[in-house]
CSV table of C-alpha atoms in Angstrom, one decimal:
chain,number,residue,atom,x,y,z
A,1,TYR,CA,5.7,-19.7,-2.9
A,2,ARG,CA,5.9,-22.5,-5.5
A,3,PHE,CA,4.3,-25.6,-4.0
A,4,THR,CA,4.6,-27.6,-7.2
A,5,ASP,CA,5.3,-26.9,-10.9
A,6,GLN,CA,1.5,-26.4,-11.4
A,7,PHE,CA,0.6,-24.5,-8.2
A,8,THR,CA,1.9,-21.2,-6.8
A,9,GLY,CA,0.7,-19.1,-3.9
A,10,GLU,CA,1.3,-15.6,-2.5
A,11,VAL,CA,0.3,-13.8,0.7
A,12,PHE,CA,0.7,-10.1,1.2
A,13,GLY,CA,-0.1,-7.4,3.8
A,14,SER,CA,0.4,-3.8,4.7
A,15,PHE,CA,-0.5,-1.4,7.6
A,16,TYR,CA,-0.7,2.3,7.4
A,17,ALA,CA,-1.1,4.7,10.4
A,18,ASN,CA,-1.3,8.5,10.6
A,19,ILE,CA,-1.8,10.7,13.6
A,20,ARG,CA,-3.0,14.3,13.1
A,21,PRO,CA,-2.4,17.0,15.8
A,22,THR,CA,-5.2,18.3,18.0
A,23,TYR,CA,-7.2,21.0,16.2
A,24,GLN,CA,-7.8,24.3,18.1
A,25,GLY,CA,-10.7,24.0,20.5
A,26,ARG,CA,-10.8,20.2,20.4
A,27,ARG,CA,-10.0,17.7,23.2
A,28,TYR,CA,-8.8,14.9,21.0
A,29,HIS,CA,-6.5,14.1,18.1
A,30,GLN,CA,-7.4,11.9,15.1
A,31,ARG,CA,-5.8,8.6,14.1
A,32,TYR,CA,-6.1,7.0,10.7
A,33,GLU,CA,-5.3,3.3,10.2
A,34,ASP,CA,-5.5,1.0,7.2
A,35,LEU,CA,-4.9,-2.8,7.4
A,36,VAL,CA,-4.7,-4.7,4.1
A,37,LEU,CA,-4.3,-8.5,4.0
A,38,GLY,CA,-4.6,-10.9,1.0
A,39,ALA,CA,-3.7,-14.0,-0.8
A,40,LYS,CA,-3.3,-15.2,-4.4
A,41,GLY,CA,-3.1,-18.6,-5.9
A,42,ASN,CA,-2.6,-20.0,-9.4
A,43,TRP,CA,-3.2,-23.6,-10.5
A,44,GLN,CA,-2.0,-24.4,-14.0
A,45,MET,CA,-3.7,-27.7,-14.6
A,46,ASN,CA,-1.9,-28.2,-17.9
A,47,LYS,CA,-0.5,-26.2,-20.8
A,48,ASN,CA,-3.9,-24.9,-21.9
A,49,ASN,CA,-6.0,-24.7,-18.7
A,50,GLY,CA,-5.6,-22.8,-15.4
A,51,PHE,CA,-7.3,-21.3,-12.4
A,52,ALA,CA,-6.5,-18.1,-10.5
A,53,PHE,CA,-7.8,-17.2,-7.1
A,54,SER,CA,-7.5,-14.0,-5.0
A,55,TYR,CA,-8.8,-12.7,-1.7
A,56,THR,CA,-8.3,-9.2,-0.2
A,57,PHE,CA,-9.3,-7.8,3.2
A,58,ASP,CA,-9.1,-4.0,3.6
A,59,ASN,CA,-10.0,-2.4,7.0
A,60,TYR,CA,-9.8,1.4,7.1
A,61,ALA,CA,-10.6,3.2,10.3
A,62,LYS,CA,-10.7,6.8,11.6
A,63,LYS,CA,-10.6,7.3,15.4
A,64,ASP,CA,-10.9,10.1,17.8
A,65,ASP,CA,-8.2,9.7,20.5
A,66,TYR,CA,-8.9,11.9,23.6
A,67,ASN,CA,-5.9,13.6,25.1
A,68,LEU,CA,-6.7,13.7,28.8
A,69,VAL,CA,-8.6,10.4,29.3
A,70,LYS,CA,-8.1,6.9,28.0
A,71,LEU,CA,-10.9,7.0,25.4
A,72,VAL,CA,-10.7,6.1,21.7
A,73,GLU,CA,-13.9,6.4,19.6
A,74,LYS,CA,-14.1,4.8,16.2
A,75,VAL,CA,-16.0,7.4,14.2
A,76,TYR,CA,-15.5,5.9,10.7
A,77,ASN,CA,-14.8,2.4,9.5
A,78,ASN,CA,-14.9,0.9,6.0
A,79,ILE,CA,-14.3,-2.8,5.7
A,80,ASN,CA,-14.0,-4.7,2.3
A,81,HIS,CA,-13.8,-8.4,1.6
A,82,SER,CA,-13.3,-9.3,-2.0
A,83,ALA,CA,-12.8,-12.8,-3.5
A,84,ARG,CA,-12.3,-13.7,-7.2
A,85,LEU,CA,-12.0,-17.0,-9.0
A,86,TYR,CA,-11.1,-17.1,-12.7
A,87,TYR,CA,-10.6,-19.8,-15.3
A,88,THR,CA,-8.6,-19.5,-18.5
A,89,GLY,CA,-8.6,-22.1,-21.2
A,90,THR,CA,-6.9,-22.1,-24.7
A,91,PHE,CA,-8.4,-24.2,-27.4
A,92,GLY,CA,-6.6,-23.7,-30.7
A,93,GLN,CA,-7.3,-20.2,-32.0
A,94,HIS,CA,-9.7,-19.6,-29.1
A,95,THR,CA,-9.0,-18.4,-25.5
A,96,PHE,CA,-11.9,-18.7,-23.1
A,97,ASN,CA,-12.2,-16.9,-19.8
A,98,ALA,CA,-14.8,-17.2,-17.0
A,99,GLY,CA,-14.9,-15.9,-13.5
A,100,VAL,CA,-16.9,-15.1,-10.4
A,101,GLU,CA,-16.5,-12.3,-8.0
A,102,ALA,CA,-17.9,-11.6,-4.5
A,103,VAL,CA,-17.5,-8.3,-2.7
A,104,HIS,CA,-18.8,-7.6,0.8
A,105,GLU,CA,-18.5,-4.0,2.1
A,106,SER,CA,-19.4,-2.5,5.5
A,107,LEU,CA,-19.5,1.2,6.3
A,108,ARG,CA,-19.7,2.8,9.7
A,109,HIS,CA,-19.9,6.6,9.9
A,110,TYR,CA,-20.3,9.0,12.9
A,111,MET,CA,-23.0,11.0,10.9
A,112,MET,CA,-25.2,7.9,10.8
A,113,LYS,CA,-27.8,7.4,13.5
A,114,ASP,CA,-26.2,5.9,16.6
A,115,THR,CA,-23.0,5.6,14.6
A,116,GLY,CA,-24.7,2.7,12.8
A,117,MET,CA,-23.2,0.4,10.2
A,118,VAL,CA,-24.5,-0.5,6.8
A,119,SER,CA,-23.3,-3.4,4.7
A,120,ARG,CA,-23.8,-4.9,1.3
A,121,THR,CA,-22.7,-8.0,-0.7
A,122,GLN,CA,-22.4,-7.9,-4.5
A,123,PHE,CA,-21.9,-10.9,-6.8
A,124,SER,CA,-20.6,-10.8,-10.4
A,125,LEU,CA,-20.2,-13.3,-13.2
A,126,CYS,CA,-18.2,-12.9,-16.4
A,127,VAL,CA,-17.3,-14.8,-19.5
A,128,GLN,CA,-15.1,-13.8,-22.5
A,129,GLU,CA,-14.1,-15.4,-25.8
A,130,ASP,CA,-10.9,-14.3,-27.5
A,131,TRP,CA,-10.8,-15.5,-31.1
A,132,LYS,CA,-7.6,-15.1,-33.1
A,133,ILE,CA,-9.0,-15.5,-36.6
A,134,ASN,CA,-5.6,-15.1,-38.3
A,135,ASN,CA,-2.3,-13.2,-37.7
A,136,ALA,CA,-4.0,-9.9,-38.7
A,137,LEU,CA,-7.4,-10.1,-37.1
A,138,ASN,CA,-8.6,-10.7,-33.5
A,139,ILE,CA,-12.1,-10.5,-32.1
A,140,VAL,CA,-13.1,-10.5,-28.4
A,141,VAL,CA,-16.7,-11.0,-27.1
A,142,GLY,CA,-17.8,-10.9,-23.5
A,143,LEU,CA,-20.7,-10.8,-21.0
A,144,ARG,CA,-20.8,-9.7,-17.4
A,145,GLY,CA,-23.7,-10.0,-14.9
A,146,ASP,CA,-24.0,-8.1,-11.6
A,147,LYS,CA,-26.4,-8.7,-8.7
A,148,SER,CA,-26.7,-6.9,-5.4
A,149,PRO,CA,-29.5,-6.7,-2.8
A,150,ASN,CA,-32.2,-4.1,-3.7
A,151,TYR,CA,-31.0,-4.2,-7.3
A,152,SER,CA,-32.1,-6.6,-10.1
A,153,PHE,CA,-29.6,-8.8,-11.9
A,154,HIS,CA,-28.1,-6.9,-14.9
A,155,ILE,CA,-26.1,-8.2,-17.9
A,156,THR,CA,-23.7,-6.0,-19.9
A,157,PRO,CA,-22.0,-7.1,-23.2
A,158,LYS,CA,-18.8,-6.0,-24.9
A,159,VAL,CA,-17.2,-6.7,-28.3
A,160,SER,CA,-13.9,-5.5,-29.7
A,161,ALA,CA,-11.8,-6.1,-32.8
A,162,LEU,CA,-8.1,-5.6,-33.7
A,163,TYR,CA,-6.9,-5.5,-37.2
A,164,ARG,CA,-3.1,-5.3,-38.1
A,165,PRO,CA,-2.6,-5.3,-41.9
A,166,LEU,CA,1.0,-4.3,-41.5
A,167,SER,CA,3.4,-4.9,-38.6
A,168,PHE,CA,3.6,-1.2,-37.8
A,169,LEU,CA,-0.1,-0.3,-38.4
A,170,THR,CA,-3.0,-1.3,-36.1
A,171,PHE,CA,-6.7,-0.5,-36.1
A,172,ARG,CA,-9.0,-1.1,-33.1
A,173,ALA,CA,-12.7,-0.7,-32.6
A,174,GLY,CA,-15.1,-1.7,-29.8
A,175,TYR,CA,-18.5,-1.4,-28.2
A,176,SER,CA,-19.3,-2.0,-24.6
A,177,GLN,CA,-21.9,-1.4,-22.0
A,178,GLY,CA,-21.4,-0.6,-18.3
A,179,TYR,CA,-23.5,-0.9,-15.1
A,180,ARG,CA,-22.6,0.5,-11.7
A,181,ILE,CA,-24.5,0.2,-8.4
A,182,PRO,CA,-24.0,3.2,-6.1
A,183,THR,CA,-21.4,2.6,-3.5
A,184,LEU,CA,-22.2,2.7,0.2
A,185,LYS,CA,-20.2,5.9,0.4
A,186,GLU,CA,-22.3,7.5,-2.3
A,187,LEU,CA,-25.5,6.4,-0.6
A,188,TYR,CA,-24.8,7.2,3.1
A,189,GLN,CA,-21.5,8.9,3.8
A,190,GLU,CA,-20.9,12.5,4.9
A,191,PHE,CA,-17.3,13.2,4.2
A,192,ASN,CA,-15.7,16.3,5.7
A,193,MET,CA,-12.6,17.4,3.8
A,194,ALA,CA,-10.4,19.1,6.4
A,195,GLY,CA,-13.3,21.4,7.4
A,196,MET,CA,-13.3,23.0,4.0
A,197,ILE,CA,-16.2,21.2,2.3
A,198,THR,CA,-18.5,18.3,3.1
A,199,ILE,CA,-19.7,15.7,0.5
A,200,TYR,CA,-23.1,14.2,1.4
A,201,GLY,CA,-24.4,10.8,0.3
A,202,ASN,CA,-27.8,10.3,-1.3
A,203,LYS,CA,-29.9,7.3,-0.3
A,204,ASP,CA,-32.2,7.9,-3.4
A,205,LEU,CA,-29.4,7.3,-6.0
A,206,LYS,CA,-30.2,4.9,-8.9
A,207,PRO,CA,-27.8,2.6,-10.6
A,208,GLU,CA,-25.7,4.1,-13.4
A,209,TYR,CA,-26.0,2.7,-17.0
A,210,GLY,CA,-23.5,3.4,-19.7
A,211,SER,CA,-22.4,2.5,-23.2
A,212,GLN,CA,-19.2,3.3,-25.2
A,213,LEU,CA,-18.3,3.2,-28.8
A,214,SER,CA,-14.6,3.6,-29.6
A,215,ALA,CA,-12.1,3.4,-32.5
A,216,SER,CA,-8.4,4.1,-32.9
A,217,VAL,CA,-5.5,3.8,-35.3
A,218,GLU,CA,-1.8,3.5,-34.4
A,219,TYR,CA,1.5,3.8,-36.3
A,220,ASP,CA,4.7,2.5,-34.7
A,221,ARG,CA,7.9,2.3,-36.7
A,222,ASN,CA,11.6,3.4,-36.3
A,223,GLY,CA,11.1,5.0,-32.9
A,224,LEU,CA,8.1,7.0,-34.1
A,225,ASN,CA,4.7,6.3,-32.6
A,226,LEU,CA,1.5,8.1,-33.8
A,227,SER,CA,-2.0,7.4,-32.6
A,228,LEU,CA,-5.4,8.8,-33.1
A,229,SER,CA,-8.4,7.6,-31.1
A,230,ALA,CA,-12.1,8.6,-30.7
A,231,TYR,CA,-14.9,7.6,-28.4
A,232,HIS,CA,-18.5,8.3,-27.6
A,233,ASN,CA,-20.1,7.6,-24.2
A,234,ARG,CA,-23.7,7.7,-23.2
A,235,PHE,CA,-24.9,7.5,-19.6
A,236,LYS,CA,-28.3,7.1,-17.9
A,237,ASN,CA,-28.5,8.1,-14.3
A,238,LYS,CA,-24.8,8.9,-14.2
A,239,ILE,CA,-23.7,9.4,-10.6
A,240,THR,CA,-22.0,12.7,-10.1
A,241,TYR,CA,-22.1,15.5,-7.5
A,242,GLU,CA,-23.4,19.1,-7.3
A,243,TYR,CA,-23.2,22.0,-5.0
A,244,LEU,CA,-25.9,22.3,-2.3
A,245,ALA,CA,-25.6,26.1,-2.0
A,246,PRO,CA,-23.4,27.7,-4.6
A,247,GLY,CA,-22.0,31.0,-3.5
A,248,VAL,CA,-22.6,30.2,0.2
A,249,ASN,CA,-20.3,27.2,0.7
A,250,TYR,CA,-18.6,24.4,-1.3
A,251,ASP,CA,-20.7,21.5,0.2
A,252,MET,CA,-21.8,18.9,-2.3
A,253,HIS,CA,-24.0,15.9,-2.6
A,254,TYR,CA,-24.2,13.0,-5.0
A,255,ILE,CA,-27.0,13.1,-7.6
A,256,ASN,CA,-28.1,11.2,-10.8
A,257,SER,CA,-27.7,13.3,-13.9
A,258,ASP,CA,-30.5,13.3,-16.4
A,259,ASN,CA,-28.6,13.0,-19.6
A,260,VAL,CA,-24.8,12.7,-20.0
A,261,LYS,CA,-23.0,12.2,-23.3
A,262,THR,CA,-19.3,12.5,-23.8
A,263,THR,CA,-17.4,12.6,-27.1
A,264,GLY,CA,-13.7,12.6,-27.1
A,265,ILE,CA,-10.7,12.7,-29.6
A,266,GLU,CA,-7.1,12.2,-28.6
A,267,ALA,CA,-4.0,12.5,-30.8
A,268,THR,CA,-0.5,11.5,-29.5
A,269,VAL,CA,3.0,11.5,-30.9
A,270,ASN,CA,6.1,9.9,-29.4
A,271,TYR,CA,9.6,9.9,-30.9
A,272,ARG,CA,12.6,8.3,-29.3
A,273,MET,CA,16.1,9.0,-30.7
A,274,LEU,CA,19.1,6.8,-30.4
A,275,CYS,CA,21.1,9.5,-28.6
A,276,GLY,CA,18.7,9.2,-25.6
A,277,LEU,CA,16.5,12.1,-26.4
A,278,SER,CA,12.7,11.5,-26.5
A,279,PHE,CA,9.7,13.7,-27.2
A,280,MET,CA,6.0,13.2,-26.4
A,281,GLY,CA,3.0,15.4,-27.3
A,282,ALA,CA,-0.7,14.9,-26.9
A,283,TYR,CA,-3.9,16.8,-27.6
A,284,THR,CA,-7.3,15.9,-26.2
A,285,TYR,CA,-10.8,17.3,-27.1
A,286,ILE,CA,-13.7,16.3,-24.9
A,287,ASN,CA,-17.3,17.4,-25.4
A,288,ASP,CA,-19.0,16.5,-22.1
A,289,TYR,CA,-22.8,17.0,-22.2
A,290,ASN,CA,-23.9,16.8,-18.6
A,291,VAL,CA,-27.3,18.5,-18.6
A,292,LYS,CA,-29.9,18.9,-15.8
A,293,ASP,CA,-32.9,21.2,-16.3
A,294,GLY,CA,-31.4,22.3,-19.6
A,295,TYR,CA,-28.1,23.5,-18.1
A,296,ASN,CA,-24.7,21.9,-18.7
A,297,ARG,CA,-23.0,21.2,-15.3
A,298,SER,CA,-19.9,19.5,-16.6
A,299,TRP,CA,-16.6,19.9,-14.7
A,300,ILE,CA,-14.5,18.8,-17.7
A,301,ARG,CA,-12.3,21.2,-19.6
A,302,PRO,CA,-12.9,20.8,-23.4
A,303,HIS,CA,-9.3,21.2,-24.6
A,304,SER,CA,-6.0,20.0,-23.1
A,305,ALA,CA,-2.5,19.4,-24.3
A,306,LYS,CA,0.6,17.8,-22.9
A,307,PHE,CA,4.3,18.0,-23.9
A,308,ASN,CA,7.3,16.2,-22.6
A,309,VAL,CA,11.0,16.1,-23.6
A,310,THR,CA,13.4,13.8,-21.8
A,311,TYR,CA,17.1,13.2,-22.1
A,312,LYS,CA,18.5,10.0,-20.6
A,313,ARG,CA,22.1,8.8,-20.8
A,314,LYS,CA,24.3,6.3,-19.0
A,315,PHE,CA,27.7,7.5,-17.6
A,316,GLY,CA,29.7,4.7,-16.3
A,317,LYS,CA,27.7,2.9,-13.6
A,318,THR,CA,25.1,5.7,-13.3
A,319,THR,CA,22.2,6.7,-15.4
A,320,GLU,CA,21.2,10.4,-15.5
A,321,SER,CA,18.0,11.9,-16.8
A,322,ILE,CA,16.3,15.3,-17.1
A,323,ALA,CA,12.7,15.8,-18.2
A,324,LEU,CA,10.6,18.9,-18.9
A,325,ASN,CA,6.9,18.4,-18.6
A,326,SER,CA,4.1,20.8,-19.5
A,327,GLN,CA,0.3,20.7,-19.4
A,328,TRP,CA,-2.2,23.2,-20.8
A,329,MET,CA,-5.9,23.1,-20.1
A,330,SER,CA,-8.5,25.4,-21.6
A,331,ARG,CA,-11.1,27.5,-19.9
A,332,ILE,CA,-14.4,26.0,-18.8
A,333,THR,CA,-17.9,27.3,-18.5
A,334,ARG,CA,-20.5,25.5,-16.4
A,335,TYR,CA,-23.7,26.1,-14.5
A,336,ALA,CA,-24.6,25.3,-10.9
A,337,TYR,CA,-27.9,25.6,-9.1
A,338,ASP,CA,-28.2,28.4,-6.4
A,339,SER,CA,-30.8,27.2,-3.9
A,340,ASP,CA,-31.2,30.8,-2.5
A,341,ALA,CA,-31.8,32.4,-5.9
A,342,LYS,CA,-33.7,29.3,-7.1
A,343,ALA,CA,-31.9,29.7,-10.4
A,344,TYR,CA,-28.8,28.3,-12.3
A,345,VAL,CA,-25.7,30.5,-12.1
A,346,ARG,CA,-23.0,30.7,-14.8
A,347,TYR,CA,-19.4,30.2,-13.8
A,348,VAL,CA,-16.3,30.7,-16.0
A,349,TYR,CA,-12.8,29.2,-15.0
A,350,ASP,CA,-9.6,30.4,-16.6
A,351,PRO,CA,-7.2,28.3,-18.7
A,352,ARG,CA,-4.0,27.2,-17.0
A,353,THR,CA,-0.5,26.1,-18.0
A,354,ILE,CA,1.7,24.1,-15.6
A,355,CYS,CA,5.3,23.0,-16.1
A,356,SER,CA,7.7,20.9,-14.1
A,357,LEU,CA,11.4,20.0,-14.3
A,358,ASN,CA,12.6,16.5,-13.1
A,359,LEU,CA,16.1,15.3,-12.5
A,360,ARG,CA,16.9,11.7,-11.7
A,361,SER,CA,20.1,9.8,-10.9
A,362,GLU,CA,20.2,6.0,-10.9
A,363,LEU,CA,23.2,5.0,-8.8
A,364,PRO,CA,24.8,1.6,-8.2
A,365,ARG,CA,23.5,-0.7,-5.5
A,366,GLY,CA,19.9,0.2,-6.1
A,367,ILE,CA,20.1,3.9,-5.0
A,368,ASN,CA,18.0,6.4,-6.8
A,369,LEU,CA,18.0,10.2,-6.3
A,370,GLY,CA,15.4,12.6,-7.6
A,371,PHE,CA,14.7,16.3,-7.6
A,372,MET,CA,11.6,18.0,-9.0
A,373,ILE,CA,10.6,21.7,-9.4
A,374,ASP,CA,6.8,21.7,-9.8
A,375,ASN,CA,5.0,24.7,-11.2
A,376,LEU,CA,8.2,25.9,-12.8
A,377,PHE,CA,7.0,29.3,-13.9
A,378,ASN,CA,5.1,30.1,-10.7
A,379,TYR,CA,1.6,29.9,-11.9
A,380,HIS,CA,-1.1,31.0,-9.5
A,381,ASP,CA,-4.7,29.9,-9.6
A,382,LYS,CA,-7.5,32.2,-8.7
A,383,ALA,CA,-9.4,31.3,-5.5
A,384,SER,CA,-12.6,30.6,-7.4
A,385,ASP,CA,-10.8,28.0,-9.6
A,386,SER,CA,-10.4,25.7,-6.6
A,387,ASP,CA,-13.8,24.3,-7.6
A,388,VAL,CA,-12.3,22.5,-10.6
A,389,GLN,CA,-8.8,21.6,-9.5
A,390,LEU,CA,-6.4,21.7,-6.5
A,391,PRO,CA,-5.2,25.3,-6.6
A,392,LEU,CA,-1.5,26.1,-7.2
A,393,ASN,CA,-0.1,29.0,-5.2
A,394,GLY,CA,3.6,28.9,-6.1
A,395,ILE,CA,6.6,26.8,-6.9
A,396,SER,CA,7.2,23.5,-5.1
A,397,TYR,CA,10.5,21.6,-4.6
A,398,VAL,CA,10.5,17.9,-4.1
A,399,LEU,CA,13.6,15.8,-3.2
A,400,THR,CA,13.3,12.0,-3.2
A,401,VAL,CA,15.6,9.1,-2.3
A,402,GLY,CA,14.9,5.5,-3.2
A,403,ILE,CA,16.8,2.5,-2.0
A,404,ASN,CA,16.3,-1.1,-3.2
A,405,LEU,CA,17.4,-3.2,-0.2
A,406,SER,CA,17.9,-6.4,-2.2
A,407,ASP,CA,20.2,-4.5,-4.6
A,408,LEU,CA,22.0,-2.7,-1.8
A,409,PHE,CA,22.9,-5.8,0.2
A,410,GLY,CA,22.9,-8.3,-2.6
A,411,LYS,CA,25.9,-9.7,-4.2
C-alpha cells in the first residue's frame, strides 16, 4: 500500500497444514503446521536517501493428534522472529549502505528433557561502501559484526572489484570472510527422517569461520555468453555431519571439521538463437578437502556437468516450449569412522547421469500446462548410493497446471 509518494508498506502471510496417516502400531496421527506473518516498509526520504524495514514471524509446529481421545501434544515447535532496518544513501559516485538485524529463535523438541524449550537472540550490524570510480571500474568494501549470547562479538570484512574494459567483457574479483554461529537445531535437535535415519545435535559445536577468494571473467555478445570462474574457500571448525555407526545404521550427528579447504572451477556457455533455440552447457570441478584424523570425509563429487537444449516458439496466442536437461556427476571416494571397528572405512559411490524432458504450454488467460518425464533413461541408483543423494528407482511423470487468477478474470 502506498501511503504517500515517499512511504510504502506491505503485509503478507501464509499458513501451511499437512496431516499424515496413523503409522502401524501407533495410536495417533501427526499434524504439521506453519504460520508465517510479516510486514515491510520503505521510506524514500528524498532522491538519494531511504530506509527499508522488514519483520517476519515464522511458527512451525509438529503435533501428535490422538485418534480415540481429544488429546493433541505439541512435540516440536520452532519459532523465529526477525527484524531488519537498512539505510541506503547515494553521494555522487558513492553508495553507502548500513543496517541492523535482530533474530530471536525458540526451539522445542520432544527429545529434550521435559519437552523443554531453548531460545537465543542474535544481533548483527553491517556497513557497505560502493564506489563507482568510472564507467569501467567499481569497488565495494563492507564490514559485518555478529553477537549472540555465549559467543563473542565478531567482525568479518569483504572487498570486491568489477572491471569492464569493453561492453561485452567483464572481470570480477573478491575476498570475503564469513562467521556462523551454530543454529539451535545443530546444537540440540534430534530429527527423525521418516524413521529411516536420525540426525542428532551437538551442544559442543564451535562457531564456524571461513574465508573466500574468487575471480571470474565473462564474455557476452550476440547471443553468446561465456564465463569462467574460480574460487578457494578455507574453513575453521566447519559445521558438518558424520555417521555415528557406519555399516550399522545411517544415524548422523553434527561435528566441527578440523580442516576444510575447497577449490572450485566452473565454465559455462550459453547460446541463444533468433529462431527460439537455445543451448546451455556447464562443467564444474571441486576439490573439497574435508579432513579429520588424516581422512577426507567430503560428500562432494569432484566433477559434474550439465547440458540443456530448449526450443521455444509462439503460435498465435500460445507459447510452446520443449526442453531436454541432462546432468552427469562423477564417482566419489570418501571415508567414514566405524565406531565398532574403531577405524575409518573407505566408501566408493558410482557416477550417475540423469536426464529429463519438459514440455510447457502457455495459454491465454493466464493458464499454463506442463508435463515432465524425469529420469528419462530409467537410471537406477544402488542402495548404498542413498548416502550421497536421494536414490532414483525409475522414471517419474509429472503433470502441472498453473492458473493466474488476475489474468483469468481480468479484462
